[in-house]
Structure formats: C-alpha cells, structure tokens
Amino acid sequence: MINTNEILKKYNIRLSKQLGQNFLTDINIIRKIVDAAEINGNDFVIEVGPGIGALTVALAGRAGKVAAVEIDRRIIPALEETTGGFNNVTIINKDILKTDIRSLAADWDGTVKVVSNLPYYITTPVIMLFLESDFPAERMIFMVQKEVAVRMTSKPGSKDYGALSVGVQAAGDIKVLFTVSRQCFIPKPEVDSAVVRITPNGKYLNSIINKNIFFQCVRAAFSKRRKTLLNAISGSNDFELKKEEARIMLASLNLDDNVRGEELSVEQFIALSNIVANLTGHIEAR
Ligand code: SAM
C-alpha cells in the first residue's frame, strides 16, 4: 500500500477539488474493488483517474496490462514512482473524455475491464462514454457518489430515474456492491460513495437498431424534466420530426400525448428509438 501523505509531501502536490481528487487510502476497500473486478492475467484494465496510484498498483499486481489515464500532469511523476515496479502499466496523461478509448486495448486478445474511482464532476459523461462507444468491456467497476448509484438502479416513475438509469440498464446488469465511507479518502469528500458493477450484455443492446439514436432519444426525453415526450422528441434538433409524426409514433406504442420520459421503461425507450431510426432512415449503423 502506498503512503498517500508521504507521496503528496514528497512531490509537493496540492490536491485539486476541481479535478475530483479524493484519493483512496483504505487497503480493504482497494482489495474489495480489485476482487469485484475479478482481475486476472488475461485482463487488460483501463483505469480512469489513477491519481498517485493506490488502486493502480493493486490492479497491476493481478492484471495482464493496465492503462491508467490521468489528466493531471502535476501528479504523473508521483504515479510513475508508485507504479515503477510494474512493467505492465502504461500511464496516459490525457483527459479521458478526449481519449480514443477503443484504441487503448485494440491489440489485446484477452478480456477488457474498466475500473475507476471516478472523479465525481464527470461521473455521468465518463460512464456514458464507455456505454455509448461500443467499448468491449466485460465488466466495469466504478466508485461513484451514493446518490449516483441510486440513479443508476432507479426504475420508471421514481424521481431518480433519468438518462443515466436508462443508459446503464440498457447496456447490461447493474449491481450496487458495497458502500464506502467518506473516511476512506484523503481529503474527505462531502458525501459517501458506493461501488457499482456494470456487466454489459446483449439482452437489450441487440434489439436496438441504432445506438446513437437510442441515446439521442433518451437524452432528449430527459433534457427538460417537465416536458412531454411528444414535445421533447419533436423539438429535438437530432431528428427534425414534425409534431404530427411524433404523435403518430407515440400512438403506435400506445403512448398518449401527455406521457413524459420518466414514465417509460427501458424496453419502451428501445421501441421508441427503433421507430425513430426507421422514420429518419438511420437504420444502418448500430
Ligand atoms: N484512483 C485514485 C484513487 O482511487 O485514489 C484517484 C481517484 S480520484 C477520485 C480521481 C482522479 O481522476 C484524480 O486523480 C483526477 O486528477 C483524475 N481526473 C479528473 N478528471 C479527469 C479526466 N477528465 N480524465 C482523466 N483523469 C481525470
């Protein structure tokens, strides 16, 4: 286990709240995360935001390869030191949201996994990036704020049900594995966290005609919470559908004009996006 305070002092690192730098210092939690990922030598692990490497070294000890994508140039020297004993770690000093994630493990013949104690300010965009990009992950283990874990697992009609719930549940199985107290970090965040596991599967994804359109529909539906689905879909620049076309589309799914996005199940979103895909002629790219 690396000594966080010692490393921060040695490299004179002032942690950035803006970059979500709350570093894990509890070895049991680190072990539980690596165990949850069931890491073995056949795995290529992508870690988003390795920080100074507390989780990275535990992953490297069991994985075939680890690609650690860290935005903050100031902490790279410390990360190089902590991971220096491993020849299977590649440090990539980049913004994950501007990284071609599919190319990272392109030459790897084994399985690919994603493990991250996510920087909280970009939790949703990072998760959506992996879900939307056809990234071939066998499983993803994310530490997120407790409330975000609730949103991921929420069902239609709940106040927490939103684009993230639909996106995650459409992609695969989602399970909240355990919660993590704020005491396990330096510095202590203002909220508690939870570790979730997403296991992508084809159950829903294979029935989506066009994945881009599916996610566009989901985003449009939740873009303004009080908006009816009819107005959200017909008002979206992504589709350029006339209101009457959108009305007919909803009617074909037995949905009335007043229905709102938060009432639709994952299956209904898929059915809706498939009709939009057919209507707008974008049926080729999945
Ligand atoms: N993995 C370490 C741990 O568990 O102790 C650090 C986790 S800390 C919550 C999040 C890390 O993500 C920070 O090191 C931060 O600099 C990094 N980060 C923030 N935004 C990022 C981005 N856009 N791309 C890559 N890394 C980012």
mmCIF file of C-alpha atoms in Angstrom, residues 7-285:
data_model
loop_
_atom_site.group_PDB
_atom_site.id
_atom_site.type_symbol
_atom_site.label_atom_id
_atom_site.label_comp_id
_atom_site.label_asym_id
_atom_site.label_seq_id
_atom_site.Cartn_x
_atom_site.Cartn_y
_atom_site.Cartn_z
ATOM 1 C CA ILE A 7 3.948 10.845 -1.577
ATOM 2 C CA LEU A 8 1.901 14.050 -1.646
ATOM 3 C CA LYS A 9 4.502 15.716 0.538
ATOM 4 C CA LYS A 10 7.489 14.376 -1.366
ATOM 5 C CA TYR A 11 6.141 15.663 -4.691
ATOM 6 C CA ASN A 12 4.663 18.799 -3.171
ATOM 7 C CA ILE A 13 1.237 18.034 -4.622
ATOM 8 C CA ARG A 14 -1.718 20.234 -3.667
ATOM 9 C CA LEU A 15 -4.841 18.250 -4.406
ATOM 10 C CA SER A 16 -7.396 19.798 -6.727
ATOM 11 C CA LYS A 17 -11.039 19.759 -5.691
ATOM 12 C CA GLN A 18 -11.972 20.784 -9.209
ATOM 13 C CA LEU A 19 -10.472 17.584 -10.619
ATOM 14 C CA GLY A 20 -12.267 15.453 -8.029
ATOM 15 C CA GLN A 21 -9.020 14.417 -6.338
ATOM 16 C CA ASN A 22 -10.124 12.361 -3.335
ATOM 17 C CA PHE A 23 -7.564 9.598 -3.003
ATOM 18 C CA LEU A 24 -8.396 6.196 -1.563
ATOM 19 C CA THR A 25 -6.380 5.303 1.488
ATOM 20 C CA ASP A 26 -8.181 2.208 2.749
ATOM 21 C CA ILE A 27 -6.460 -1.001 1.678
ATOM 22 C CA ASN A 28 -9.548 -3.116 2.385
ATOM 23 C CA ILE A 29 -11.655 -1.053 0.019
ATOM 24 C CA ILE A 30 -8.932 -1.244 -2.625
ATOM 25 C CA ARG A 31 -8.860 -5.046 -2.251
ATOM 26 C CA LYS A 32 -12.643 -5.235 -2.446
ATOM 27 C CA ILE A 33 -12.643 -3.234 -5.683
ATOM 28 C CA VAL A 34 -9.982 -5.443 -7.280
ATOM 29 C CA ASP A 35 -11.844 -8.562 -6.098
ATOM 30 C CA ALA A 36 -15.117 -7.221 -7.503
ATOM 31 C CA ALA A 37 -13.427 -6.807 -10.869
ATOM 32 C CA GLU A 38 -12.151 -10.420 -10.649
ATOM 33 C CA ILE A 39 -8.903 -9.309 -12.249
ATOM 34 C CA ASN A 40 -6.603 -11.952 -13.718
ATOM 35 C CA GLY A 41 -3.667 -12.149 -16.121
ATOM 36 C CA ASN A 42 -5.972 -12.319 -19.135
ATOM 37 C CA ASP A 43 -7.357 -8.835 -18.386
ATOM 38 C CA PHE A 44 -6.488 -5.506 -19.892
ATOM 39 C CA VAL A 45 -7.662 -2.971 -17.327
ATOM 40 C CA ILE A 46 -8.388 0.641 -18.113
ATOM 41 C CA GLU A 47 -8.263 2.792 -15.032
ATOM 42 C CA VAL A 48 -9.749 6.270 -15.277
ATOM 43 C CA GLY A 49 -8.012 8.741 -12.975
ATOM 44 C CA PRO A 50 -5.271 6.720 -11.249
ATOM 45 C CA GLY A 51 -4.173 9.691 -9.138
ATOM 46 C CA ILE A 52 -0.967 8.677 -7.375
ATOM 47 C CA GLY A 53 -1.665 5.005 -7.982
ATOM 48 C CA ALA A 54 -3.216 3.479 -4.838
ATOM 49 C CA LEU A 55 -5.617 1.381 -6.893
ATOM 50 C CA THR A 56 -3.331 1.129 -9.923
ATOM 51 C CA VAL A 57 -0.663 -0.903 -8.128
ATOM 52 C CA ALA A 58 -3.275 -3.325 -6.775
ATOM 53 C CA LEU A 59 -4.671 -3.769 -10.290
ATOM 54 C CA ALA A 60 -1.202 -4.150 -11.813
ATOM 55 C CA GLY A 61 -0.380 -6.929 -9.366
ATOM 56 C CA ARG A 62 -3.116 -9.095 -10.869
ATOM 57 C CA ALA A 63 -3.865 -7.867 -14.399
ATOM 58 C CA GLY A 64 -2.153 -8.654 -17.681
ATOM 59 C CA LYS A 65 -1.963 -4.965 -18.500
ATOM 60 C CA VAL A 66 -3.170 -1.668 -17.035
ATOM 61 C CA ALA A 67 -3.683 1.559 -18.970
ATOM 62 C CA ALA A 68 -4.033 4.409 -16.490
ATOM 63 C CA VAL A 69 -5.490 7.598 -17.946
ATOM 64 C CA GLU A 70 -4.783 10.629 -15.756
ATOM 65 C CA ILE A 71 -5.485 14.233 -16.729
ATOM 66 C CA ASP A 72 -3.316 15.976 -14.127
ATOM 67 C CA ARG A 73 0.235 16.430 -15.348
ATOM 68 C CA ARG A 74 1.383 17.513 -11.861
ATOM 69 C CA ILE A 75 0.884 14.066 -10.360
ATOM 70 C CA ILE A 76 2.397 11.985 -13.157
ATOM 71 C CA PRO A 77 5.923 11.866 -11.614
ATOM 72 C CA ALA A 78 4.465 10.501 -8.361
ATOM 73 C CA LEU A 79 2.391 7.962 -10.290
ATOM 74 C CA GLU A 80 5.487 6.906 -12.219
ATOM 75 C CA GLU A 81 7.258 6.276 -8.930
ATOM 76 C CA THR A 82 4.468 4.253 -7.298
ATOM 77 C CA THR A 83 3.913 2.106 -10.394
ATOM 78 C CA GLY A 84 7.633 1.899 -11.194
ATOM 79 C CA GLY A 85 7.935 -1.678 -10.015
ATOM 80 C CA PHE A 86 5.448 -2.916 -12.636
ATOM 81 C CA ASN A 87 6.235 -3.327 -16.318
ATOM 82 C CA ASN A 88 2.583 -3.857 -17.259
ATOM 83 C CA VAL A 89 1.384 -0.311 -16.514
ATOM 84 C CA THR A 90 1.066 2.357 -19.208
ATOM 85 C CA ILE A 91 0.434 5.874 -17.974
ATOM 86 C CA ILE A 92 -1.515 8.079 -20.348
ATOM 87 C CA ASN A 93 -1.537 11.755 -19.411
ATOM 88 C CA LYS A 94 -4.833 12.718 -21.018
ATOM 89 C CA ASP A 95 -8.410 13.753 -20.406
ATOM 90 C CA ILE A 96 -10.419 10.515 -20.576
ATOM 91 C CA LEU A 97 -13.215 12.376 -22.366
ATOM 92 C CA LYS A 98 -10.770 13.257 -25.158
ATOM 93 C CA THR A 99 -9.181 9.811 -25.364
ATOM 94 C CA ASP A 100 -9.909 7.321 -28.109
ATOM 95 C CA ILE A 101 -10.796 4.621 -25.582
ATOM 96 C CA ARG A 102 -11.399 1.947 -28.198
ATOM 97 C CA SER A 103 -7.816 2.164 -29.394
ATOM 98 C CA LEU A 104 -6.342 1.587 -25.902
ATOM 99 C CA ALA A 105 -6.858 -2.159 -25.834
ATOM 100 C CA ALA A 106 -7.229 -2.671 -29.587
ATOM 101 C CA ASP A 107 -4.334 -5.155 -29.828
ATOM 102 C CA TRP A 108 -5.271 -7.110 -26.715
ATOM 103 C CA ASP A 109 -6.533 -10.655 -27.287
ATOM 104 C CA GLY A 110 -7.906 -11.227 -23.784
ATOM 105 C CA THR A 111 -10.687 -9.565 -21.845
ATOM 106 C CA VAL A 112 -11.032 -5.854 -21.199
ATOM 107 C CA LYS A 113 -12.270 -4.343 -17.941
ATOM 108 C CA VAL A 114 -12.741 -0.815 -16.679
ATOM 109 C CA VAL A 115 -12.058 0.031 -13.047
ATOM 110 C CA SER A 116 -12.221 3.509 -11.597
ATOM 111 C CA ASN A 117 -12.676 5.583 -8.529
ATOM 112 C CA LEU A 118 -14.291 8.209 -10.720
ATOM 113 C CA PRO A 119 -13.711 11.930 -10.404
ATOM 114 C CA TYR A 120 -17.218 12.909 -9.334
ATOM 115 C CA TYR A 121 -17.559 16.002 -11.503
ATOM 116 C CA ILE A 122 -17.592 13.869 -14.673
ATOM 117 C CA THR A 123 -19.166 10.621 -13.427
ATOM 118 C CA THR A 124 -22.056 10.580 -15.886
ATOM 119 C CA PRO A 125 -20.108 11.649 -19.006
ATOM 120 C CA VAL A 126 -17.407 9.022 -18.338
ATOM 121 C CA ILE A 127 -19.895 6.205 -17.813
ATOM 122 C CA MET A 128 -21.901 7.273 -20.872
ATOM 123 C CA LEU A 129 -18.662 7.442 -22.895
ATOM 124 C CA PHE A 130 -17.993 3.760 -22.194
ATOM 125 C CA LEU A 131 -21.608 2.731 -22.755
ATOM 126 C CA GLU A 132 -22.087 4.650 -25.995
ATOM 127 C CA SER A 133 -18.803 3.846 -27.680
ATOM 128 C CA ASP A 134 -19.269 0.098 -28.193
ATOM 129 C CA PHE A 135 -16.383 -0.367 -25.840
ATOM 130 C CA PRO A 136 -15.824 -4.119 -25.463
ATOM 131 C CA ALA A 137 -15.646 -4.227 -21.657
ATOM 132 C CA GLU A 138 -16.591 -7.471 -19.992
ATOM 133 C CA ARG A 139 -17.273 -5.637 -16.775
ATOM 134 C CA MET A 140 -16.937 -2.182 -15.322
ATOM 135 C CA ILE A 141 -16.414 -1.366 -11.684
ATOM 136 C CA PHE A 142 -16.993 2.238 -10.717
ATOM 137 C CA MET A 143 -16.840 4.049 -7.424
ATOM 138 C CA VAL A 144 -19.468 6.778 -7.566
ATOM 139 C CA GLN A 145 -21.367 9.008 -5.175
ATOM 140 C CA LYS A 146 -24.062 7.071 -3.358
ATOM 141 C CA GLU A 147 -26.815 9.145 -4.988
ATOM 142 C CA VAL A 148 -25.445 8.326 -8.430
ATOM 143 C CA ALA A 149 -25.591 4.603 -7.608
ATOM 144 C CA VAL A 150 -29.251 5.120 -6.700
ATOM 145 C CA ARG A 151 -29.892 6.897 -10.003
ATOM 146 C CA MET A 152 -28.245 4.088 -11.951
ATOM 147 C CA THR A 153 -30.569 1.482 -10.477
ATOM 148 C CA SER A 154 -33.793 3.545 -10.384
ATOM 149 C CA LYS A 155 -36.949 2.394 -12.100
ATOM 150 C CA PRO A 156 -39.545 4.358 -14.137
ATOM 151 C CA GLY A 157 -41.677 6.703 -12.082
ATOM 152 C CA SER A 158 -39.006 7.283 -9.436
ATOM 153 C CA LYS A 159 -37.671 10.828 -9.044
ATOM 154 C CA ASP A 160 -34.160 9.450 -9.527
ATOM 155 C CA TYR A 161 -34.964 7.778 -12.854
ATOM 156 C CA GLY A 162 -33.178 9.578 -15.696
ATOM 157 C CA ALA A 163 -30.941 9.271 -18.740
ATOM 158 C CA LEU A 164 -28.223 7.590 -16.684
ATOM 159 C CA SER A 165 -30.661 4.934 -15.376
ATOM 160 C CA VAL A 166 -31.913 4.108 -18.875
ATOM 161 C CA GLY A 167 -28.440 4.145 -20.438
ATOM 162 C CA VAL A 168 -26.890 1.893 -17.808
ATOM 163 C CA GLN A 169 -29.812 -0.521 -17.577
ATOM 164 C CA ALA A 170 -29.999 -0.799 -21.382
ATOM 165 C CA ALA A 171 -26.308 -1.667 -21.524
ATOM 166 C CA GLY A 172 -26.370 -4.533 -19.060
ATOM 167 C CA ASP A 173 -26.791 -5.676 -15.485
ATOM 168 C CA ILE A 174 -26.115 -3.101 -12.807
ATOM 169 C CA LYS A 175 -25.453 -4.004 -9.196
ATOM 170 C CA VAL A 176 -24.537 -1.856 -6.223
ATOM 171 C CA LEU A 177 -21.832 -3.915 -4.499
ATOM 172 C CA PHE A 178 -20.988 -2.006 -1.324
ATOM 173 C CA THR A 179 -20.886 1.476 0.123
ATOM 174 C CA VAL A 180 -17.733 3.331 1.095
ATOM 175 C CA SER A 181 -17.495 5.802 3.942
ATOM 176 C CA ARG A 182 -16.051 9.251 3.285
ATOM 177 C CA GLN A 183 -13.427 8.403 5.944
ATOM 178 C CA CYS A 184 -11.618 6.199 3.411
ATOM 179 C CA PHE A 185 -10.266 9.136 1.386
ATOM 180 C CA ILE A 186 -7.747 11.958 1.567
ATOM 181 C CA PRO A 187 -9.140 14.575 1.580
ATOM 182 C CA LYS A 188 -12.506 13.508 2.958
ATOM 183 C CA PRO A 189 -15.279 14.151 0.394
ATOM 184 C CA GLU A 190 -18.599 15.667 1.443
ATOM 185 C CA VAL A 191 -20.577 12.560 0.518
ATOM 186 C CA ASP A 192 -20.376 8.808 0.926
ATOM 187 C CA SER A 193 -19.702 6.604 -2.067
ATOM 188 C CA ALA A 194 -20.735 3.268 -3.482
ATOM 189 C CA VAL A 195 -19.031 0.766 -5.727
ATOM 190 C CA VAL A 196 -21.148 -0.473 -8.619
ATOM 191 C CA ARG A 197 -20.654 -3.196 -11.184
ATOM 192 C CA ILE A 198 -21.951 -2.919 -14.723
ATOM 193 C CA THR A 199 -21.871 -6.130 -16.720
ATOM 194 C CA PRO A 200 -22.648 -5.265 -20.338
ATOM 195 C CA ASN A 201 -24.831 -7.833 -22.084
ATOM 196 C CA GLY A 202 -26.737 -8.136 -25.313
ATOM 197 C CA LYS A 203 -30.145 -8.537 -23.687
ATOM 198 C CA TYR A 204 -31.309 -5.069 -24.712
ATOM 199 C CA LEU A 205 -28.447 -3.779 -26.825
ATOM 200 C CA ASN A 206 -29.026 -6.366 -29.549
ATOM 201 C CA SER A 207 -32.556 -5.148 -30.079
ATOM 202 C CA ILE A 208 -31.522 -1.528 -30.638
ATOM 203 C CA ILE A 209 -31.486 -0.674 -34.336
ATOM 204 C CA ASN A 210 -29.276 2.375 -33.973
ATOM 205 C CA LYS A 211 -27.426 3.008 -30.746
ATOM 206 C CA ASN A 212 -26.779 6.700 -31.478
ATOM 207 C CA ILE A 213 -30.460 7.335 -31.998
ATOM 208 C CA PHE A 214 -31.309 5.381 -28.870
ATOM 209 C CA PHE A 215 -29.068 7.587 -26.720
ATOM 210 C CA GLN A 216 -30.277 10.729 -28.520
ATOM 211 C CA CYS A 217 -33.890 9.759 -27.701
ATOM 212 C CA VAL A 218 -33.025 9.123 -24.067
ATOM 213 C CA ARG A 219 -31.187 12.414 -23.770
ATOM 214 C CA ALA A 220 -33.980 14.339 -25.489
ATOM 215 C CA ALA A 221 -36.626 12.723 -23.266
ATOM 216 C CA PHE A 222 -34.877 13.823 -20.077
ATOM 217 C CA SER A 223 -33.490 17.122 -21.339
ATOM 218 C CA LYS A 224 -36.313 19.064 -19.705
ATOM 219 C CA ARG A 225 -37.930 17.123 -16.948
ATOM 220 C CA ARG A 226 -41.376 18.631 -17.157
ATOM 221 C CA LYS A 227 -41.598 18.432 -20.921
ATOM 222 C CA THR A 228 -43.879 15.859 -22.506
ATOM 223 C CA LEU A 229 -42.149 13.209 -24.572
ATOM 224 C CA LEU A 230 -44.078 14.484 -27.586
ATOM 225 C CA ASN A 231 -42.532 17.951 -27.267
ATOM 226 C CA ALA A 232 -39.111 16.589 -26.359
ATOM 227 C CA ILE A 233 -38.884 14.329 -29.400
ATOM 228 C CA SER A 234 -40.491 16.694 -31.897
ATOM 229 C CA GLY A 235 -38.425 19.592 -30.535
ATOM 230 C CA SER A 236 -35.115 17.757 -30.805
ATOM 231 C CA ASN A 237 -32.707 19.001 -33.465
ATOM 232 C CA ASP A 238 -31.328 15.476 -33.717
ATOM 233 C CA PHE A 239 -34.390 14.117 -35.515
ATOM 234 C CA GLU A 240 -36.227 17.038 -37.166
ATOM 235 C CA LEU A 241 -39.560 15.291 -36.733
ATOM 236 C CA LYS A 242 -42.837 17.133 -37.180
ATOM 237 C CA LYS A 243 -45.121 17.151 -34.175
ATOM 238 C CA GLU A 244 -47.723 15.107 -36.024
ATOM 239 C CA GLU A 245 -45.134 12.477 -36.956
ATOM 240 C CA ALA A 246 -44.024 12.259 -33.333
ATOM 241 C CA ARG A 247 -47.653 11.952 -32.208
ATOM 242 C CA ILE A 248 -48.307 9.051 -34.607
ATOM 243 C CA MET A 249 -45.099 7.406 -33.463
ATOM 244 C CA LEU A 250 -46.105 7.583 -29.809
ATOM 245 C CA ALA A 251 -49.612 6.355 -30.608
ATOM 246 C CA SER A 252 -48.138 3.304 -32.341
ATOM 247 C CA LEU A 253 -46.539 2.468 -28.969
ATOM 248 C CA ASN A 254 -49.818 3.104 -27.140
ATOM 249 C CA LEU A 255 -48.329 6.209 -25.545
ATOM 250 C CA ASP A 256 -50.514 9.283 -25.254
ATOM 251 C CA ASP A 257 -49.585 12.915 -25.880
ATOM 252 C CA ASN A 258 -49.045 13.723 -22.226
ATOM 253 C CA VAL A 259 -46.610 10.960 -21.365
ATOM 254 C CA ARG A 260 -43.244 12.116 -20.006
ATOM 255 C CA GLY A 261 -39.864 10.480 -20.455
ATOM 256 C CA GLU A 262 -39.582 9.446 -16.820
ATOM 257 C CA GLU A 263 -42.585 7.134 -17.237
ATOM 258 C CA LEU A 264 -41.042 4.996 -19.990
ATOM 259 C CA SER A 265 -39.320 1.681 -19.318
ATOM 260 C CA VAL A 266 -36.015 0.747 -20.958
ATOM 261 C CA GLU A 267 -37.947 -1.508 -23.377
ATOM 262 C CA GLN A 268 -40.241 1.371 -24.336
ATOM 263 C CA PHE A 269 -37.251 3.649 -24.983
ATOM 264 C CA ILE A 270 -35.787 0.992 -27.261
ATOM 265 C CA ALA A 271 -39.081 0.592 -29.135
ATOM 266 C CA LEU A 272 -39.352 4.371 -29.475
ATOM 267 C CA SER A 273 -35.800 4.776 -30.746
ATOM 268 C CA ASN A 274 -36.298 1.948 -33.247
ATOM 269 C CA ILE A 275 -39.310 3.741 -34.710
ATOM 270 C CA VAL A 276 -37.348 6.997 -34.868
ATOM 271 C CA ALA A 277 -34.485 5.139 -36.562
ATOM 272 C CA ASN A 278 -36.851 3.698 -39.157
ATOM 273 C CA LEU A 279 -38.630 7.013 -39.724
ATOM 274 C CA THR A 280 -35.464 9.019 -40.109
ATOM 275 C CA GLY A 281 -33.759 6.393 -42.228
ATOM 276 C CA HIS A 282 -30.775 5.822 -39.955
ATOM 277 C CA ILE A 283 -31.008 2.080 -39.699
ATOM 278 C CA GLU A 284 -27.587 1.019 -40.868
ATOM 279 C CA ALA A 285 -25.109 1.906 -38.101
#
